């Protein structure tokens, strides 16, 4: 008779109450002095704050190429009907399209671009694979935002990522203004994991991709985090990018301006941090949201 090994859960969540756990993992995994596109000062800032901005990651011509591809995808009836497309409940506009690096060779080439994947390898200290990719379309006049959350809380609870060895990049395809529902991050919040209260409903992803519910911190906890860390709003021209750690507390407001805010969003995970069984959900989310193909990006 054999006894199954007991998994160690470094970051408990979705229990009876909220629990704050100090981060158990490095932020920058590569040793100091490791060659890469990120300078040491920027790496130090990423370690401290949990994010890094790059003003001109891609050129204006490249922005035009990716914008045209975004427009093509969201106008395609077959893409709209695909389960990988998320529709705004009120306007019925396309909100997001997932797994775009598999739907589009143009976006696949962006994932392989050394300006992009090279930074991920440097931060995570290993080869990486795409845990998630999507285009976000935030048209003007009413596109809804995303409430405050840590991505890692969901990826740990529902996808089974064991450690904080994951980094995201949001590349702006339109201007990010201070009025059109831009990304907000609490600097330094990545050093504390906020385990949320409440069980994960069955097929939670179907609701959470439109409106976050399970895995949402309480107002009291968010107030403590904001009082401690402050809030940074990210603005920038099309072609700029924001890299941020998987455990940053972040969110975005509604866009009630006439000006769209669209971006391509890529999540890189270390090949040494491959997804396991979910830590706080009955079954893993679909693979187009949380990949189970751990092939390194080449």
Coordinates of C-alpha atoms in Angstrom, one line a residue:
X1 CA 0.0 0.0 0.0
X2 CA 1.4 3.4 -0.9
X3 CA 0.7 6.8 0.5
X4 CA 0.2 9.7 -1.9
X5 CA 2.7 12.6 -1.3
X6 CA 1.2 15.6 0.4
X7 CA 1.7 18.8 -1.6
X8 CA 3.0 21.9 0.1
X9 CA 0.9 24.9 -0.6
X10 CA 3.0 28.0 -0.1
X11 CA 0.1 30.4 -0.7
X12 CA -3.2 29.3 0.8
X13 CA -6.3 31.0 -0.5
X14 CA -10.1 30.5 -1.1
X15 CA -10.6 29.5 2.6
X16 CA -12.8 30.6 5.4
X17 CA -11.1 34.0 5.7
X18 CA -8.5 36.2 4.1
X19 CA -4.9 35.3 5.0
X20 CA -1.7 37.4 4.2
X21 CA 1.4 35.3 3.5
X22 CA 4.8 36.9 3.0
X23 CA 6.2 36.1 -0.4
X24 CA 8.2 32.8 -0.3
X25 CA 9.9 33.2 -3.8
X26 CA 12.4 35.5 -5.4
X27 CA 11.1 38.4 -7.6
X28 CA 14.1 38.4 -10.0
X29 CA 15.3 34.8 -10.4
X30 CA 18.4 35.3 -12.5
X31 CA 21.7 35.8 -10.7
X32 CA 23.0 39.4 -10.6
X33 CA 25.0 40.2 -13.7
X34 CA 23.1 37.8 -15.9
X35 CA 23.2 39.3 -19.5
X36 CA 19.9 40.4 -20.9
X37 CA 18.0 43.4 -22.3
X38 CA 17.1 44.8 -18.8
X39 CA 19.8 46.9 -17.1
X40 CA 20.6 46.4 -13.4
X41 CA 18.9 49.6 -12.3
X42 CA 15.7 48.6 -14.0
X43 CA 16.0 45.1 -12.5
X44 CA 16.4 46.6 -9.0
X45 CA 13.3 48.7 -9.6
X46 CA 11.4 45.6 -10.7
X47 CA 12.5 43.8 -7.6
X48 CA 11.4 46.7 -5.4
X49 CA 8.2 47.8 -7.1
X50 CA 7.0 44.7 -9.0
X51 CA 6.9 46.4 -12.4
X52 CA 9.0 47.9 -15.2
X53 CA 7.9 50.3 -18.0
X54 CA 9.5 50.4 -21.4
X55 CA 8.6 53.6 -23.3
X56 CA 9.2 52.4 -26.9
X57 CA 9.2 48.6 -26.9
X58 CA 7.8 48.5 -30.5
X59 CA 7.9 51.0 -33.3
X60 CA 4.9 52.9 -34.8
X61 CA 5.0 50.7 -37.9
X62 CA 4.8 47.6 -35.6
X63 CA 1.9 49.2 -33.7
X64 CA 0.0 49.7 -36.9
X65 CA 0.7 46.0 -37.9
X66 CA -0.6 44.7 -34.6
X67 CA -3.6 47.1 -34.5
X68 CA -4.6 45.9 -37.9
X69 CA -4.4 42.3 -36.8
X70 CA -6.4 43.0 -33.7
X71 CA -9.1 44.6 -35.8
X72 CA -9.1 41.7 -38.2
X73 CA -9.5 39.2 -35.4
X74 CA -12.4 40.9 -33.6
X75 CA -14.2 41.5 -36.9
X76 CA -14.0 37.8 -37.8
X77 CA -17.4 36.1 -37.1
X78 CA -15.6 32.8 -36.5
X79 CA -13.3 34.3 -33.9
X80 CA -16.3 36.1 -32.2
X81 CA -18.1 32.8 -32.0
X82 CA -15.1 30.9 -30.6
X83 CA -15.0 30.2 -26.8
X84 CA -11.7 32.0 -26.7
X85 CA -13.5 35.3 -27.3
X86 CA -15.0 37.1 -24.3
X87 CA -18.0 39.4 -25.0
X88 CA -19.0 42.6 -23.0
X89 CA -22.3 41.7 -21.3
X90 CA -23.8 45.1 -21.9
X91 CA -22.6 46.3 -25.3
X92 CA -22.0 42.8 -26.8
X93 CA -18.6 44.0 -28.1
X94 CA -15.6 41.7 -28.0
X95 CA -13.7 42.4 -24.8
X96 CA -10.8 39.9 -25.1
X97 CA -9.6 37.2 -27.4
X98 CA -7.4 34.5 -25.7
X99 CA -4.7 32.3 -27.1
X100 CA -3.9 34.9 -29.8
X101 CA -0.4 33.5 -30.4
X102 CA -2.2 30.3 -31.6
X103 CA -4.8 32.2 -33.6
X104 CA -2.4 34.6 -35.3
X105 CA 1.1 34.1 -36.7
X106 CA 1.6 37.9 -36.4
X107 CA 1.1 37.7 -32.6
X108 CA 3.1 34.5 -32.4
X109 CA 6.0 36.4 -33.9
X110 CA 5.6 39.0 -31.2
X111 CA 5.8 36.3 -28.5
X112 CA 9.1 35.1 -30.0
X113 CA 10.6 38.6 -30.3
X114 CA 13.7 38.8 -28.2
X115 CA 12.7 42.2 -27.0
X116 CA 9.7 40.5 -25.4
X117 CA 10.7 36.9 -24.5
X118 CA 14.3 37.9 -23.6
X119 CA 13.1 40.1 -20.8
X120 CA 10.9 37.3 -19.5
X121 CA 13.8 34.9 -19.5
X122 CA 16.0 37.4 -17.7
X123 CA 13.5 38.1 -14.9
X124 CA 12.5 34.4 -14.4
X125 CA 16.0 33.0 -14.8
X126 CA 15.0 30.1 -17.1
X127 CA 13.4 29.2 -20.4
X128 CA 9.7 30.2 -20.5
X129 CA 6.5 29.1 -22.0
X130 CA 3.3 31.1 -22.6
X131 CA 0.8 30.5 -19.8
X132 CA -1.7 32.8 -21.3
X133 CA -2.0 35.4 -24.2
X134 CA -4.8 37.6 -25.2
X135 CA -5.7 40.9 -26.9
X136 CA -7.8 43.2 -24.8
X137 CA -10.2 45.6 -26.5
X138 CA -11.4 48.4 -24.3
X139 CA -13.5 50.6 -26.6
X140 CA -14.8 53.9 -25.6
X141 CA -18.1 54.8 -24.1
X142 CA -18.6 52.1 -21.5
X143 CA -16.1 49.3 -21.7
X144 CA -15.9 47.8 -18.2
X145 CA -12.8 47.5 -16.1
X146 CA -11.3 44.8 -13.9
X147 CA -11.5 45.0 -10.1
X148 CA -8.5 44.8 -7.9
X149 CA -6.8 41.4 -7.9
X150 CA -3.5 39.4 -8.0
X151 CA -3.2 37.3 -11.1
X152 CA -1.2 34.8 -9.2
X153 CA -4.0 34.2 -6.7
X154 CA -6.1 32.9 -9.6
X155 CA -3.3 31.2 -11.4
X156 CA -2.4 29.4 -8.2
X157 CA -5.9 28.6 -7.1
X158 CA -7.5 27.6 -10.4
X159 CA -4.5 26.8 -12.8
X160 CA -2.1 25.1 -10.3
X161 CA 1.0 27.3 -10.6
X162 CA 2.9 26.4 -7.5
X163 CA 5.4 29.3 -7.3
X164 CA 5.6 33.0 -8.1
X165 CA 7.8 32.6 -11.1
X166 CA 5.6 34.2 -13.7
X167 CA 5.7 37.6 -15.4
X168 CA 3.2 39.5 -17.6
X169 CA 3.7 42.2 -20.2
X170 CA 1.0 44.6 -21.5
X171 CA 2.0 46.2 -24.8
X172 CA -0.1 49.3 -25.6
X173 CA -1.6 49.3 -29.1
X174 CA -3.4 52.6 -28.4
X175 CA -2.5 55.6 -26.2
X176 CA -2.9 54.8 -22.5
X177 CA -4.4 58.0 -21.1
X178 CA -5.1 58.9 -17.5
X179 CA -8.8 58.9 -18.3
X180 CA -9.5 55.8 -20.5
X181 CA -9.3 52.9 -18.0
X182 CA -5.6 52.4 -17.7
X183 CA -3.7 49.9 -15.6
X184 CA -3.3 50.7 -11.9
X185 CA -0.8 48.8 -9.7
X186 CA 0.0 49.1 -5.9
X187 CA 3.9 49.3 -6.0
X188 CA 5.5 46.7 -3.7
X189 CA 2.3 44.8 -3.2
X190 CA 3.9 41.8 -4.9
X191 CA 5.9 41.1 -1.7
X192 CA 2.7 39.9 0.2
X193 CA 0.2 37.3 -1.0
X194 CA -3.4 38.0 -0.1
X195 CA -5.3 34.7 0.2
X196 CA -8.9 35.5 -0.5
X197 CA -12.0 34.1 1.3
X198 CA -14.6 31.9 -0.3
X199 CA -14.7 28.7 -2.3
X200 CA -14.2 28.6 -6.1
X201 CA -17.5 28.0 -7.9
X202 CA -17.7 25.4 -10.7
X203 CA -16.8 26.9 -14.1
X204 CA -15.8 30.1 -12.3
X205 CA -13.8 31.3 -15.4
X206 CA -17.0 31.8 -17.4
X207 CA -18.0 34.6 -15.0
X208 CA -14.6 35.9 -13.8
X209 CA -13.4 36.8 -17.3
X210 CA -16.3 39.3 -17.5
X211 CA -16.5 40.3 -13.9
X212 CA -14.1 39.2 -11.1
X213 CA -15.9 37.6 -8.1
X214 CA -14.1 34.7 -6.5
X215 CA -10.5 35.7 -5.7
X216 CA -11.5 39.3 -5.0
X217 CA -10.0 40.9 -1.9
X218 CA -12.2 42.6 0.6
X219 CA -12.5 46.4 0.8
X220 CA -10.8 46.4 4.2
X221 CA -7.8 44.4 2.8
X222 CA -7.5 46.6 -0.3
X223 CA -7.6 49.7 1.9
X224 CA -4.7 48.4 4.0
X225 CA -2.7 47.5 0.9
X226 CA -3.4 50.9 -0.7
X227 CA -2.5 52.8 2.5
X228 CA 0.8 50.9 2.7
X229 CA 1.8 50.8 -1.0
X230 CA 0.0 53.6 -2.8
X231 CA -1.4 53.4 -6.3
X232 CA 0.4 54.0 -9.6
X233 CA -1.6 54.7 -12.8
X234 CA 0.2 53.8 -16.0
X235 CA 0.0 56.1 -19.1
X236 CA 2.0 56.0 -22.3
X237 CA 2.0 56.2 -26.0
X238 CA 1.1 53.3 -28.3
X239 CA 4.2 51.0 -28.4
X240 CA 5.0 51.3 -24.8
X241 CA 4.9 48.3 -22.5
X242 CA 4.5 47.5 -18.8
X243 CA 6.0 44.4 -17.3
X244 CA 4.7 43.3 -14.0
X245 CA 5.1 40.5 -11.5
X246 CA 2.4 37.9 -11.2
X247 CA 1.5 38.9 -7.6
X248 CA 1.1 42.6 -8.1
X249 CA -2.2 43.9 -6.8
X250 CA -3.7 45.7 -9.8
X251 CA -6.9 46.6 -11.6
X252 CA -8.4 49.1 -14.1
X253 CA -11.4 51.3 -14.3
X254 CA -14.2 51.6 -16.8
X255 CA -13.5 53.5 -20.0
X256 CA -16.2 56.1 -20.5
X257 CA -14.2 58.3 -22.8
X258 CA -14.4 58.2 -26.6
X259 CA -10.8 56.8 -26.7
X260 CA -10.2 53.1 -27.0
X261 CA -7.5 51.4 -24.8
X262 CA -6.4 48.2 -26.5
X263 CA -3.3 46.1 -25.7
X264 CA -1.8 42.7 -26.2
X265 CA -1.1 40.8 -23.0
X266 CA 1.3 38.0 -22.7
X267 CA 2.0 35.9 -19.6
X268 CA 5.3 34.0 -19.5
X269 CA 5.8 31.2 -16.9
X270 CA 9.1 29.5 -16.1
X271 CA 9.4 25.9 -17.5
X272 CA 10.4 25.0 -13.9
X273 CA 7.1 26.2 -12.6
X274 CA 4.7 24.2 -14.7
X275 CA 1.1 24.0 -13.8
X276 CA -0.1 21.2 -11.5
X277 CA -3.5 20.4 -10.2
X278 CA -5.4 23.5 -9.0
X279 CA -4.7 24.4 -5.4
X280 CA -8.2 25.7 -4.7
X281 CA -10.6 24.7 -7.5
X282 CA -12.3 21.5 -8.5
X283 CA -10.8 21.3 -12.0
X284 CA -8.2 23.3 -14.0
X285 CA -9.5 26.1 -16.2
X286 CA -9.5 25.4 -20.0
X287 CA -6.1 25.4 -21.7
X288 CA -6.8 28.5 -23.7
X289 CA -6.8 30.4 -20.4
X290 CA -4.2 28.4 -18.5
X291 CA -1.8 26.5 -20.7
X292 CA -0.9 22.8 -20.2
X293 CA 1.6 22.9 -23.1
X294 CA 4.9 23.7 -21.4
X295 CA 7.0 23.9 -24.6
X296 CA 9.6 26.7 -24.3
X297 CA 9.3 29.7 -26.5
X298 CA 12.0 29.6 -29.3

